[in-house]
Amino acid sequence: MASADQLINAFTTLLVTIDPPGLAPIFLGLTTGMSRSQRTQVALRGSTIAFIILAVFALFGSSVLGVLGISIGAFRIAGGLLLFWIAFEMVFERRQERKEKASEAAVTKDHIENIAVFPLALPLIAGPGAISATILLAGTLPTSVEKAQLIAVIAANLLLTLLMLLIADRLDRFLGVTGRAILTRLLGVILAALAVQFVVDGAKAALNLISATPH
């Protein structure tokens, strides 16, 4: 059984990397001209597909790393650095620009009916940061019960994301440009601290591995 602290840390890490409030204005842009029922279908389908993607990585991500010969310590360092870069982009207002460019490119290349899959589910919701965070968290929760708890945490995050998408128009009006900027920077600072912790844990694991290796 995972501790309450572990579950809170997992929930916070995924919440910040997925960034539901930041998705709201992009979702509105992607679904311009759609009716409320069509937007609901897109949001529901995108969130469901993103959940499946993250759940698969939660269950099998560590096994894939093992097959590739990558230690969890090494992946924690790499994943922590990636999350730190995302945090840097959030603090300095660069992540939103990148997401908007991805969504614009997708609308011109794919039919409007497919936006639930790309770019909404992947890469906007289940992006590289969320996938990396999921594999990192799965490495700290190795038992079957803990994996089930992690999947429940992923489901809770995706339900919250779905809710944010369904009320995207009201949320965007409520936060405004200034509110989104403040919230994004605050979440970015939190993610930076979590990313550094992943790197520290990875370095400790790697050093223990080196010291345990017979010379």
C-alpha positions in Angstrom: 0.0 0.0 0.0 1.3 3.4 -0.9 1.4 6.0 1.8 -0.8 9.1 1.7 2.3 11.3 1.0 3.2 9.1 -2.0 -0.3 9.4 -3.4 -0.4 13.1 -2.9 3.0 13.5 -4.5 1.8 11.4 -7.5 -1.4 13.3 -7.8 0.4 16.7 -7.7 3.1 15.6 -10.2 0.6 14.5 -12.7 -1.7 17.4 -12.1 1.1 19.9 -12.8 2.5 18.1 -15.9 -1.0 17.7 -17.4 -1.9 21.3 -16.5 -5.7 21.2 -16.9 -6.2 25.0 -16.5 -3.6 25.6 -19.3 -5.5 23.2 -21.6 -8.8 25.1 -21.3 -8.0 28.0 -23.8 -6.3 25.6 -26.2 -9.3 23.2 -26.1 -11.6 26.2 -26.9 -9.4 27.1 -29.9 -9.4 23.5 -31.2 -13.2 23.2 -30.9 -14.2 26.5 -32.4 -17.5 26.2 -34.2 -18.5 23.0 -32.5 -21.7 22.7 -30.5 -21.7 22.0 -26.7 -22.5 18.3 -27.3 -19.7 17.9 -29.9 -17.2 19.6 -27.5 -18.4 17.2 -24.8 -17.7 14.2 -27.1 -14.2 15.5 -28.0 -13.4 16.1 -24.3 -14.6 12.7 -23.2 -12.9 10.8 -26.0 -9.6 12.7 -25.6 -9.5 12.2 -21.8 -10.4 8.5 -22.1 -7.6 7.9 -24.7 -5.1 9.8 -22.6 -6.0 7.7 -19.5 -5.4 4.5 -21.5 -2.0 5.8 -22.7 -0.9 6.7 -19.2 -2.3 3.5 -17.6 -0.3 1.4 -20.1 2.9 3.3 -19.2 2.1 2.9 -15.5 1.8 -0.9 -15.9 4.5 -1.6 -18.4 6.8 1.4 -18.5 9.3 -0.1 -16.0 9.3 -3.4 -17.9 10.2 -1.6 -21.2 13.0 0.2 -19.4 14.3 -3.2 -18.1 14.2 -4.7 -21.6 16.2 -1.7 -22.9 18.7 -2.1 -20.0 17.9 1.3 -18.5 17.9 1.5 -14.7 15.1 3.3 -12.9 17.8 5.5 -11.4 19.0 6.7 -14.8 15.4 7.2 -16.0 14.6 9.2 -12.8 17.5 11.6 -13.7 16.5 11.9 -17.3 12.8 12.2 -16.5 13.6 14.8 -13.7 15.6 16.9 -16.2 12.7 16.7 -18.7 10.2 17.8 -16.1 12.5 20.6 -15.0 12.6 21.8 -18.6 8.8 21.8 -18.7 8.8 23.7 -15.4 11.2 26.2 -16.9 8.9 26.7 -19.8 5.9 27.1 -17.5 7.6 29.8 -15.4 8.8 31.7 -18.4 5.5 31.4 -20.4 7.0 29.2 -23.2 5.0 26.0 -22.7 1.7 27.6 -23.6 3.1 28.9 -26.9 4.5 25.4 -27.8 1.1 23.8 -27.0 -0.7 26.4 -29.1 1.6 25.8 -32.1 1.1 22.0 -31.8 -2.7 22.5 -31.8 -2.6 24.8 -34.8 -0.4 22.4 -36.7 -2.8 19.6 -35.9 -5.9 21.4 -37.1 -4.4 22.1 -40.5 -3.2 18.5 -41.0 -6.0 16.4 -39.5 -9.7 16.3 -39.9 -11.6 18.1 -37.1 -13.2 14.8 -36.0 -9.8 13.4 -35.1 -8.6 16.2 -32.8 -9.7 14.1 -29.7 -6.8 11.7 -30.5 -4.3 14.2 -31.9 -3.5 16.7 -30.5 -5.8 16.6 -27.5 -5.1 13.1 -26.0 -1.5 13.0 -27.4 0.5 15.2 -26.9 -1.5 17.9 -25.1 -2.9 15.7 -22.2 -0.6 12.6 -22.3 2.5 14.5 -23.4 6.2 13.6 -22.8 6.1 15.2 -19.4 3.0 13.2 -18.2 4.3 9.9 -19.6 7.8 10.4 -18.0 6.2 11.3 -14.7 3.9 8.2 -14.9 6.9 5.9 -15.5 8.9 7.6 -12.7 6.0 7.3 -10.3 5.4 3.6 -11.3 9.1 2.9 -10.4 8.5 4.1 -6.8 5.2 2.1 -6.5 6.3 -1.4 -7.6 3.6 -3.7 -6.1 0.3 -4.6 -7.8 -1.7 -2.8 -5.2 0.4 0.3 -5.5 0.1 0.2 -9.3 -3.7 0.0 -8.9 -3.5 3.0 -6.6 -1.4 4.9 -9.2 -3.9 4.1 -11.9 -6.7 5.4 -9.6 -4.6 8.6 -9.2 -4.3 8.9 -13.0 -8.0 8.4 -13.3 -8.7 11.2 -10.8 -6.4 13.5 -12.7 -8.1 12.7 -16.0 -11.5 13.2 -14.5 -10.4 16.6 -13.2 -9.0 17.4 -16.7 -12.3 16.3 -18.3 -14.2 18.6 -15.9 -11.9 21.5 -16.8 -12.4 20.9 -20.5 -16.2 20.8 -20.1 -16.2 24.1 -18.3 -13.4 25.5 -20.4 -15.3 28.6 -21.6 -16.3 29.6 -18.1 -12.8 28.8 -16.7 -11.1 30.9 -19.4 -13.4 33.9 -18.6 -12.8 33.5 -14.9 -9.0 33.2 -14.9 -8.3 35.7 -17.7 -4.8 36.2 -19.1 -3.4 37.4 -15.8 -4.9 34.6 -13.8 -3.6 31.9 -16.2 -0.1 33.5 -16.1 0.0 33.5 -12.3 -1.4 29.9 -12.0 1.0 28.6 -14.7 4.0 30.1 -13.0 3.0 28.8 -9.6 2.5 25.3 -10.9 5.9 25.6 -12.7 7.7 26.4 -9.5 6.1 23.3 -7.8 7.0 21.1 -10.8 10.6 22.4 -10.7 10.9 21.3 -7.0 9.4 17.9 -7.8 11.8 17.5 -10.8 14.8 18.2 -8.7 13.6 15.6 -6.2 13.4 13.0 -9.0 17.0 13.9 -10.1 18.2 13.6 -6.4 16.5 10.2 -6.0 17.9 9.0 -9.3 21.4 10.1 -8.4 21.2 8.3 -5.1 19.9 5.1 -6.8 22.7 5.3 -9.4 25.4 5.9 -6.7 24.1 2.9 -4.7 24.2 0.8 -7.8 27.8 1.8 -8.5 28.9 1.2 -4.9 27.2 -2.2 -4.9 28.8 -3.3 -8.2 31.9 -5.6 -7.5 35.2 -4.2 -8.7 
